[in-house]
PDB file of C-alpha atoms and ligand atoms in Angstrom:
ATOM      1  CA  MET A  31      -8.378  10.053  -8.160  1.00  0.00           C
ATOM      2  CA  ASN A  32      -8.490   7.827  -5.088  1.00  0.00           C
ATOM      3  CA  TYR A  33      -6.566   4.563  -4.865  1.00  0.00           C
ATOM      4  CA  ILE A  34      -8.194   1.635  -3.125  1.00  0.00           C
ATOM      5  CA  VAL A  35      -5.366  -0.842  -2.675  1.00  0.00           C
ATOM      6  CA  ALA A  36      -5.817  -4.434  -1.502  1.00  0.00           C
ATOM      7  CA  ASN A  37      -2.869  -5.931   0.358  1.00  0.00           C
ATOM      8  CA  TRP A  38      -3.575  -9.655   0.535  1.00  0.00           C
ATOM      9  CA  LYS A  39      -0.323 -10.303   2.431  1.00  0.00           C
ATOM     10  CA  CYS A  40       0.406 -14.066   2.508  1.00  0.00           C
ATOM     11  CA  ASN A  41      -3.268 -14.958   1.874  1.00  0.00           C
ATOM     12  CA  PRO A  42      -5.393 -16.853   0.992  1.00  0.00           C
ATOM     13  CA  ASP A  43      -4.140 -20.405   1.519  1.00  0.00           C
ATOM     14  CA  SER A  44      -5.386 -21.839  -1.791  1.00  0.00           C
ATOM     15  CA  VAL A  45      -5.880 -20.865  -5.415  1.00  0.00           C
ATOM     16  CA  LYS A  46      -9.505 -21.948  -5.053  1.00  0.00           C
ATOM     17  CA  GLU A  47     -10.057 -19.347  -2.338  1.00  0.00           C
ATOM     18  CA  ALA A  48      -8.225 -16.689  -4.365  1.00  0.00           C
ATOM     19  CA  LYS A  49     -10.563 -17.352  -7.301  1.00  0.00           C
ATOM     20  CA  LYS A  50     -13.576 -16.837  -5.037  1.00  0.00           C
ATOM     21  CA  ILE A  51     -12.280 -13.475  -3.842  1.00  0.00           C
ATOM     22  CA  LEU A  52     -11.446 -12.337  -7.380  1.00  0.00           C
ATOM     23  CA  ILE A  53     -14.872 -13.351  -8.677  1.00  0.00           C
ATOM     24  CA  GLY A  54     -16.387 -11.441  -5.765  1.00  0.00           C
ATOM     25  CA  TYR A  55     -14.430  -8.335  -6.806  1.00  0.00           C
ATOM     26  CA  LYS A  56     -15.486  -8.808 -10.411  1.00  0.00           C
ATOM     27  CA  LYS A  57     -19.148  -8.833  -9.453  1.00  0.00           C
ATOM     28  CA  GLY A  58     -18.964  -5.525  -7.600  1.00  0.00           C
ATOM     29  CA  ILE A  59     -16.136  -3.285  -8.808  1.00  0.00           C
ATOM     30  CA  LYS A  60     -17.256  -0.599 -11.229  1.00  0.00           C
ATOM     31  CA  LYS A  61     -14.711   1.132 -13.434  1.00  0.00           C
ATOM     32  CA  SER A  62     -14.395   4.839 -12.829  1.00  0.00           C
ATOM     33  CA  LYS A  63     -11.898   7.654 -13.315  1.00  0.00           C
ATOM     34  CA  LYS A  64     -12.577   8.623  -9.681  1.00  0.00           C
ATOM     35  CA  ALA A  65     -11.147   5.503  -8.054  1.00  0.00           C
ATOM     36  CA  GLN A  66      -8.489   2.995  -9.034  1.00  0.00           C
ATOM     37  CA  ALA A  67      -8.617  -0.438  -7.416  1.00  0.00           C
ATOM     38  CA  VAL A  68      -5.188  -2.075  -7.109  1.00  0.00           C
ATOM     39  CA  ILE A  69      -4.892  -5.709  -6.072  1.00  0.00           C
ATOM     40  CA  CYS A  70      -1.570  -6.657  -4.473  1.00  0.00           C
ATOM     41  CA  SER A  71      -1.810 -10.424  -4.203  1.00  0.00           C
ATOM     42  CA  PRO A  72       0.972 -12.927  -3.535  1.00  0.00           C
ATOM     43  CA  ALA A  73       3.147 -13.171  -6.665  1.00  0.00           C
ATOM     44  CA  HIS A  74       1.874 -16.572  -7.813  1.00  0.00           C
ATOM     45  CA  LEU A  75      -1.691 -15.195  -8.009  1.00  0.00           C
ATOM     46  CA  LEU A  76      -0.952 -12.003  -9.959  1.00  0.00           C
ATOM     47  CA  GLY A  77      -1.573 -13.602 -13.366  1.00  0.00           C
ATOM     48  CA  LEU A  78      -4.888 -15.006 -12.172  1.00  0.00           C
ATOM     49  CA  ALA A  79      -5.871 -11.628 -10.704  1.00  0.00           C
ATOM     50  CA  LYS A  80      -4.978  -9.848 -13.930  1.00  0.00           C
ATOM     51  CA  ASP A  81      -6.823 -12.350 -16.136  1.00  0.00           C
ATOM     52  CA  THR A  82      -9.920 -12.340 -13.925  1.00  0.00           C
ATOM     53  CA  LEU A  83     -10.233  -8.597 -13.374  1.00  0.00           C
ATOM     54  CA  LYS A  84      -8.854  -7.311 -16.690  1.00  0.00           C
ATOM     55  CA  SER A  85      -9.331  -3.527 -16.767  1.00  0.00           C
ATOM     56  CA  LEU A  86     -11.501  -3.416 -13.616  1.00  0.00           C
ATOM     57  CA  ALA A  87      -8.430  -3.247 -11.382  1.00  0.00           C
ATOM     58  CA  ALA A  88      -4.678  -2.874 -11.608  1.00  0.00           C
ATOM     59  CA  VAL A  89      -2.414  -5.448  -9.989  1.00  0.00           C
ATOM     60  CA  GLY A  90       0.719  -4.974  -7.926  1.00  0.00           C
ATOM     61  CA  GLY A  91       3.444  -6.870  -6.104  1.00  0.00           C
ATOM     62  CA  GLN A  92       4.029  -6.774  -2.346  1.00  0.00           C
ATOM     63  CA  ASN A  93       7.802  -6.385  -2.578  1.00  0.00           C
ATOM     64  CA  CYS A  94      10.485  -6.298  -5.258  1.00  0.00           C
ATOM     65  CA  SER A  95      14.175  -7.032  -5.386  1.00  0.00           C
ATOM     66  CA  TRP A  96      16.675  -4.250  -6.089  1.00  0.00           C
ATOM     67  CA  GLU A  97      18.291  -6.586  -8.610  1.00  0.00           C
ATOM     68  CA  ASN A  98      16.711  -7.168 -12.018  1.00  0.00           C
ATOM     69  CA  CYS A  99      17.476 -10.892 -12.200  1.00  0.00           C
ATOM     70  CA  GLY A 100      20.134 -13.429 -11.256  1.00  0.00           C
ATOM     71  CA  ALA A 101      21.122 -15.608  -8.317  1.00  0.00           C
ATOM     72  CA  PHE A 102      18.793 -14.194  -5.643  1.00  0.00           C
ATOM     73  CA  THR A 103      16.742 -17.163  -4.449  1.00  0.00           C
ATOM     74  CA  GLY A 104      13.307 -16.239  -3.163  1.00  0.00           C
ATOM     75  CA  GLU A 105      13.208 -12.768  -4.701  1.00  0.00           C
ATOM     76  CA  ILE A 106      10.899 -11.366  -7.350  1.00  0.00           C
ATOM     77  CA  SER A 107      12.193  -8.463  -9.379  1.00  0.00           C
ATOM     78  CA  ALA A 108      10.566  -5.250 -10.545  1.00  0.00           C
ATOM     79  CA  PRO A 109      10.980  -6.077 -14.275  1.00  0.00           C
ATOM     80  CA  GLN A 110       9.414  -9.499 -13.590  1.00  0.00           C
ATOM     81  CA  LEU A 111       6.416  -7.824 -11.935  1.00  0.00           C
ATOM     82  CA  ALA A 112       6.130  -5.345 -14.798  1.00  0.00           C
ATOM     83  CA  ASP A 113       6.317  -8.195 -17.305  1.00  0.00           C
ATOM     84  CA  MET A 114       3.352  -9.861 -15.546  1.00  0.00           C
ATOM     85  CA  GLY A 115       1.304  -6.715 -16.058  1.00  0.00           C
ATOM     86  CA  CYS A 116       1.785  -5.100 -12.656  1.00  0.00           C
ATOM     87  CA  GLY A 117       1.606  -1.339 -12.456  1.00  0.00           C
ATOM     88  CA  TYR A 118       2.381  -1.037  -8.755  1.00  0.00           C
ATOM     89  CA  VAL A 119       4.463  -2.561  -5.979  1.00  0.00           C
ATOM     90  CA  ILE A 120       4.247  -2.145  -2.207  1.00  0.00           C
ATOM     91  CA  VAL A 121       7.682  -1.380  -0.748  1.00  0.00           C
ATOM     92  CA  GLY A 122       8.768  -1.217   2.894  1.00  0.00           C
ATOM     93  CA  HIS A 123       5.603  -2.581   4.491  1.00  0.00           C
ATOM     94  CA  SER A 124       6.035  -2.740   8.275  1.00  0.00           C
ATOM     95  CA  GLU A 125       5.797  -6.551   8.173  1.00  0.00           C
ATOM     96  CA  ARG A 126       8.778  -6.605   5.778  1.00  0.00           C
ATOM     97  CA  ARG A 127      10.629  -4.259   8.133  1.00  0.00           C
ATOM     98  CA  LYS A 128       9.735  -6.307  11.243  1.00  0.00           C
ATOM     99  CA  PHE A 129      10.077  -9.892  10.009  1.00  0.00           C
ATOM    100  CA  PHE A 130      12.452  -9.690   7.037  1.00  0.00           C
ATOM    101  CA  GLY A 131      15.032  -7.100   8.008  1.00  0.00           C
ATOM    102  CA  GLU A 132      13.872  -4.360   5.634  1.00  0.00           C
ATOM    103  CA  THR A 133      15.600  -1.035   6.367  1.00  0.00           C
ATOM    104  CA  ASN A 134      15.200   2.469   5.000  1.00  0.00           C
ATOM    105  CA  GLU A 135      18.336   1.810   2.924  1.00  0.00           C
ATOM    106  CA  SER A 136      16.958  -1.390   1.360  1.00  0.00           C
ATOM    107  CA  VAL A 137      13.613   0.361   0.793  1.00  0.00           C
ATOM    108  CA  ASN A 138      15.484   3.033  -1.155  1.00  0.00           C
ATOM    109  CA  LYS A 139      17.164   0.438  -3.395  1.00  0.00           C
ATOM    110  CA  ARG A 140      13.858  -1.335  -4.029  1.00  0.00           C
ATOM    111  CA  VAL A 141      12.071   1.935  -4.805  1.00  0.00           C
ATOM    112  CA  LYS A 142      14.722   2.829  -7.385  1.00  0.00           C
ATOM    113  CA  ALA A 143      14.449  -0.614  -8.994  1.00  0.00           C
ATOM    114  CA  ALA A 144      10.647  -0.304  -9.126  1.00  0.00           C
ATOM    115  CA  LEU A 145      10.820   3.132 -10.731  1.00  0.00           C
ATOM    116  CA  ALA A 146      13.392   1.953 -13.276  1.00  0.00           C
ATOM    117  CA  ALA A 147      10.996  -0.854 -14.275  1.00  0.00           C
ATOM    118  CA  GLY A 148       8.120   1.596 -14.726  1.00  0.00           C
ATOM    119  CA  LEU A 149       6.221   0.493 -11.610  1.00  0.00           C
ATOM    120  CA  THR A 150       4.611   2.931  -9.187  1.00  0.00           C
ATOM    121  CA  PRO A 151       6.010   2.150  -5.734  1.00  0.00           C
ATOM    122  CA  ILE A 152       3.610   2.337  -2.795  1.00  0.00           C
ATOM    123  CA  VAL A 153       6.056   3.126  -0.007  1.00  0.00           C
ATOM    124  CA  CYS A 154       4.864   2.361   3.516  1.00  0.00           C
ATOM    125  CA  VAL A 155       5.834   4.478   6.499  1.00  0.00           C
ATOM    126  CA  GLY A 156       4.531   4.614  10.054  1.00  0.00           C
ATOM    127  CA  GLU A 157       5.473   4.477  13.703  1.00  0.00           C
ATOM    128  CA  THR A 158       5.237   1.615  16.188  1.00  0.00           C
ATOM    129  CA  ARG A 159       3.156   1.844  19.350  1.00  0.00           C
ATOM    130  CA  GLU A 160       6.272   2.552  21.452  1.00  0.00           C
ATOM    131  CA  GLU A 161       7.400   5.305  19.099  1.00  0.00           C
ATOM    132  CA  ARG A 162       3.945   6.865  19.293  1.00  0.00           C
ATOM    133  CA  ILE A 163       3.976   6.763  23.113  1.00  0.00           C
ATOM    134  CA  GLU A 164       7.410   8.397  23.078  1.00  0.00           C
ATOM    135  CA  GLY A 165       6.079  11.210  20.866  1.00  0.00           C
ATOM    136  CA  LYS A 166       8.299  10.264  17.923  1.00  0.00           C
ATOM    137  CA  ILE A 167       5.697   9.921  15.147  1.00  0.00           C
ATOM    138  CA  THR A 168       6.973  12.702  12.910  1.00  0.00           C
ATOM    139  CA  ASP A 169      10.656  11.898  13.606  1.00  0.00           C
ATOM    140  CA  VAL A 170      10.150   8.292  12.514  1.00  0.00           C
ATOM    141  CA  VAL A 171       8.083   9.141   9.443  1.00  0.00           C
ATOM    142  CA  GLU A 172      10.507  11.871   8.405  1.00  0.00           C
ATOM    143  CA  LEU A 173      13.503   9.521   8.590  1.00  0.00           C
ATOM    144  CA  GLN A 174      11.642   6.790   6.689  1.00  0.00           C
ATOM    145  CA  ILE A 175      10.883   9.285   3.926  1.00  0.00           C
ATOM    146  CA  LYS A 176      14.288  11.024   3.890  1.00  0.00           C
ATOM    147  CA  GLU A 177      16.266   7.768   3.783  1.00  0.00           C
ATOM    148  CA  GLY A 178      13.782   5.483   2.056  1.00  0.00           C
ATOM    149  CA  LEU A 179      13.138   7.981  -0.736  1.00  0.00           C
ATOM    150  CA  LYS A 180      16.632   9.458  -0.945  1.00  0.00           C
ATOM    151  CA  ASP A 181      17.492  10.849  -4.402  1.00  0.00           C
ATOM    152  CA  VAL A 182      13.878  10.533  -5.570  1.00  0.00           C
ATOM    153  CA  ASP A 183      12.188  13.763  -6.682  1.00  0.00           C
ATOM    154  CA  LEU A 184       8.843  13.374  -4.956  1.00  0.00           C
ATOM    155  CA  CYS A 185       7.116  16.108  -6.959  1.00  0.00           C
ATOM    156  CA  THR A 186       7.942  14.764 -10.407  1.00  0.00           C
ATOM    157  CA  THR A 187       8.067  11.009  -9.786  1.00  0.00           C
ATOM    158  CA  LYS A 188       5.045   8.699  -9.964  1.00  0.00           C
ATOM    159  CA  ILE A 189       5.143   7.411  -6.433  1.00  0.00           C
ATOM    160  CA  ILE A 190       2.638   6.857  -3.618  1.00  0.00           C
ATOM    161  CA  ILE A 191       3.281   7.041   0.128  1.00  0.00           C
ATOM    162  CA  ALA A 192       1.117   4.978   2.488  1.00  0.00           C
ATOM    163  CA  TYR A 193       0.929   6.098   6.116  1.00  0.00           C
ATOM    164  CA  GLU A 194       0.308   2.954   8.131  1.00  0.00           C
ATOM    165  CA  PRO A 195       0.761   3.325  11.892  1.00  0.00           C
ATOM    166  CA  VAL A 196       2.123  -0.084  12.864  1.00  0.00           C
ATOM    167  CA  TRP A 197      -0.067  -0.256  15.978  1.00  0.00           C
ATOM    168  CA  ALA A 198      -3.170   0.145  13.811  1.00  0.00           C
ATOM    169  CA  ILE A 199      -2.373  -2.698  11.399  1.00  0.00           C
ATOM    170  CA  GLY A 200      -4.523  -5.783  11.901  1.00  0.00           C
ATOM    171  CA  THR A 201      -5.552  -4.704  15.406  1.00  0.00           C
ATOM    172  CA  GLY A 202      -9.025  -3.278  14.799  1.00  0.00           C
ATOM    173  CA  GLN A 203      -7.739  -0.021  16.347  1.00  0.00           C
ATOM    174  CA  ALA A 204      -7.652   2.353  13.388  1.00  0.00           C
ATOM    175  CA  CYS A 205      -5.873   5.669  13.857  1.00  0.00           C
ATOM    176  CA  SER A 206      -8.449   8.445  14.149  1.00  0.00           C
ATOM    177  CA  PRO A 207      -8.864  10.532  10.978  1.00  0.00           C
ATOM    178  CA  GLN A 208      -7.885  13.608  13.030  1.00  0.00           C
ATOM    179  CA  GLU A 209      -4.578  12.113  14.127  1.00  0.00           C
ATOM    180  CA  ALA A 210      -3.868  10.584  10.709  1.00  0.00           C
ATOM    181  CA  GLY A 211      -4.725  13.932   9.105  1.00  0.00           C
ATOM    182  CA  VAL A 212      -1.986  15.673  11.094  1.00  0.00           C
ATOM    183  CA  VAL A 213       0.533  13.142   9.780  1.00  0.00           C
ATOM    184  CA  SER A 214      -0.764  13.448   6.207  1.00  0.00           C
ATOM    185  CA  GLN A 215      -0.178  17.216   6.354  1.00  0.00           C
ATOM    186  CA  PHE A 216       3.278  16.654   7.826  1.00  0.00           C
ATOM    187  CA  ILE A 217       4.158  14.266   4.985  1.00  0.00           C
ATOM    188  CA  ARG A 218       2.937  16.759   2.391  1.00  0.00           C
ATOM    189  CA  ASN A 219       5.115  19.424   3.988  1.00  0.00           C
ATOM    190  CA  ILE A 220       8.314  17.368   3.934  1.00  0.00           C
ATOM    191  CA  ALA A 221       7.700  15.354   0.725  1.00  0.00           C
ATOM    192  CA  CYS A 222       5.564  17.157  -1.821  1.00  0.00           C
ATOM    193  CA  ASP A 223       2.179  18.797  -1.443  1.00  0.00           C
ATOM    194  CA  LYS A 224       0.734  16.905  -4.397  1.00  0.00           C
ATOM    195  CA  ILE A 225       2.034  13.403  -3.615  1.00  0.00           C
ATOM    196  CA  PRO A 226      -0.750  10.766  -3.449  1.00  0.00           C
ATOM    197  CA  LEU A 227      -1.072   9.613   0.168  1.00  0.00           C
ATOM    198  CA  LEU A 228      -2.834   6.481   1.390  1.00  0.00           C
ATOM    199  CA  TYR A 229      -3.955   5.636   4.899  1.00  0.00           C
ATOM    200  CA  GLY A 230      -3.711   2.031   6.062  1.00  0.00           C
ATOM    201  CA  GLY A 231      -4.400   0.244   9.355  1.00  0.00           C
ATOM    202  CA  SER A 232      -7.698  -1.458  10.282  1.00  0.00           C
ATOM    203  CA  VAL A 233      -9.611   0.185   7.438  1.00  0.00           C
ATOM    204  CA  ASN A 234     -13.125  -1.132   6.828  1.00  0.00           C
ATOM    205  CA  ALA A 235     -16.172  -0.057   4.842  1.00  0.00           C
ATOM    206  CA  ALA A 236     -17.503   1.919   7.810  1.00  0.00           C
ATOM    207  CA  ASN A 237     -14.411   4.015   8.609  1.00  0.00           C
ATOM    208  CA  GLY A 238     -12.662   4.186   5.215  1.00  0.00           C
ATOM    209  CA  MET A 239     -14.196   7.291   3.693  1.00  0.00           C
ATOM    210  CA  SER A 240     -13.429   9.512   6.673  1.00  0.00           C
ATOM    211  CA  TYR A 241      -9.704   9.360   5.783  1.00  0.00           C
ATOM    212  CA  LEU A 242     -10.445  10.582   2.263  1.00  0.00           C
ATOM    213  CA  ALA A 243     -13.114  13.124   3.144  1.00  0.00           C
ATOM    214  CA  GLU A 244     -11.676  14.526   6.385  1.00  0.00           C
ATOM    215  CA  ALA A 245      -7.986  13.728   6.638  1.00  0.00           C
ATOM    216  CA  GLY A 246      -6.552  14.670   3.251  1.00  0.00           C
ATOM    217  CA  PHE A 247      -5.705  11.175   2.008  1.00  0.00           C
ATOM    218  CA  ASN A 248      -6.006  10.083  -1.633  1.00  0.00           C
ATOM    219  CA  GLY A 249      -6.660   6.450  -0.974  1.00  0.00           C
ATOM    220  CA  LEU A 250      -6.538   3.472   1.349  1.00  0.00           C
ATOM    221  CA  LEU A 251      -4.295   0.446   1.832  1.00  0.00           C
ATOM    222  CA  ILE A 252      -6.447  -2.397   3.045  1.00  0.00           C
ATOM    223  CA  GLY A 253      -5.254  -5.678   4.528  1.00  0.00           C
ATOM    224  CA  GLY A 254      -7.746  -7.976   6.271  1.00  0.00           C
ATOM    225  CA  VAL A 255     -10.887  -6.453   4.782  1.00  0.00           C
ATOM    226  CA  SER A 256      -9.512  -6.797   1.231  1.00  0.00           C
ATOM    227  CA  LEU A 257     -10.089 -10.557   1.542  1.00  0.00           C
ATOM    228  CA  GLN A 258     -13.813  -9.837   1.922  1.00  0.00           C
ATOM    229  CA  PRO A 259     -14.919  -8.784  -1.566  1.00  0.00           C
ATOM    230  CA  VAL A 260     -18.293  -7.357  -0.502  1.00  0.00           C
ATOM    231  CA  GLU A 261     -16.583  -4.990   1.944  1.00  0.00           C
ATOM    232  CA  PHE A 262     -13.755  -4.140  -0.450  1.00  0.00           C
ATOM    233  CA  ASN A 263     -16.213  -3.397  -3.261  1.00  0.00           C
ATOM    234  CA  LYS A 264     -18.107  -1.050  -0.933  1.00  0.00           C
ATOM    235  CA  LEU A 265     -14.906   0.907  -0.357  1.00  0.00           C
ATOM    236  CA  VAL A 266     -14.334   1.223  -4.106  1.00  0.00           C
ATOM    237  CA  ALA A 267     -17.975   2.258  -4.671  1.00  0.00           C
ATOM    238  CA  ASN A 268     -17.842   4.789  -1.819  1.00  0.00           C
ATOM    239  CA  ALA A 269     -14.628   6.290  -3.173  1.00  0.00           C
ATOM    240  CA  ILE A 270     -16.300   6.705  -6.554  1.00  0.00           C
ATOM    241  CA  ALA A 271     -19.336   8.347  -4.939  1.00  0.00           C
ATOM    242  CA  LEU A 272     -17.236  10.755  -2.835  1.00  0.00           C
TER     243      LEU A 272
HETATM  244  P1  PGA B 489      -5.123  -4.198   7.936  1.00  0.00           P
HETATM  245  O1  PGA B 489      -3.694  -4.183   7.195  1.00  0.00           O
HETATM  246  O2  PGA B 489      -6.088  -3.484   7.012  1.00  0.00           O
HETATM  247  O3  PGA B 489      -5.444  -5.638   8.109  1.00  0.00           O
HETATM  248  O4  PGA B 489      -4.946  -3.456   9.208  1.00  0.00           O
HETATM  249  C1  PGA B 489      -3.243  -3.072   6.484  1.00  0.00           C
HETATM  250  C2  PGA B 489      -1.871  -3.345   5.913  1.00  0.00           C
HETATM  251  O5  PGA B 489      -1.075  -4.032   6.550  1.00  0.00           O
HETATM  252  O6  PGA B 489      -1.548  -2.900   4.799  1.00  0.00           O
END
């Protein structure tokens, strides 16, 4: 099973535009046991995504609170996402780490809350450009996994890790499948051999399959290109055909 996950980030800027993208998905996504499409839209669009796509795709949040409910202005909780029909939630995306103070410790609390609510967390790890230049890729990824997934049994828990080199996100400079493949093997060695691993960072319809076919990944986390339904649908179709 390959996961083709759309990360819409804080896009699009209107419900009208969101409807267009969802209708575009609906026209092209075929249901298959070989690939699961997961749409992680902004929270206010999750209901619309679910109603439009029904069983064609799962939906997921882009973050969740470690608290279940209460006085936490601006947060959305894991039980709230589950109640809306989400099956997944992205946790620890590099943009959350960079702009909103997310740490490995807060990632760990959010992951535990997601698991308790029955969601599958998609936990993002990856090094910055400076860390890569300094030769620290595996050190950084190892710490993110050790601390971010502390006390979580990675072989028995339904959890997904997404390797997203920060320098490859939104830059058009995807990590080569060879280099990403070395990291995917490293993650399997320190986490669990069978854990589903996604690659993310400037994925498009042309380069996407090489990560699945050549680099040992079980899916893709797609930002910019997920807003283009024709391209996104090609990725789902290609993953089914693989
Ligand atoms: P990108 O984003 O595909 O636009 O590089 C990926 C991500 O941030 O998840």
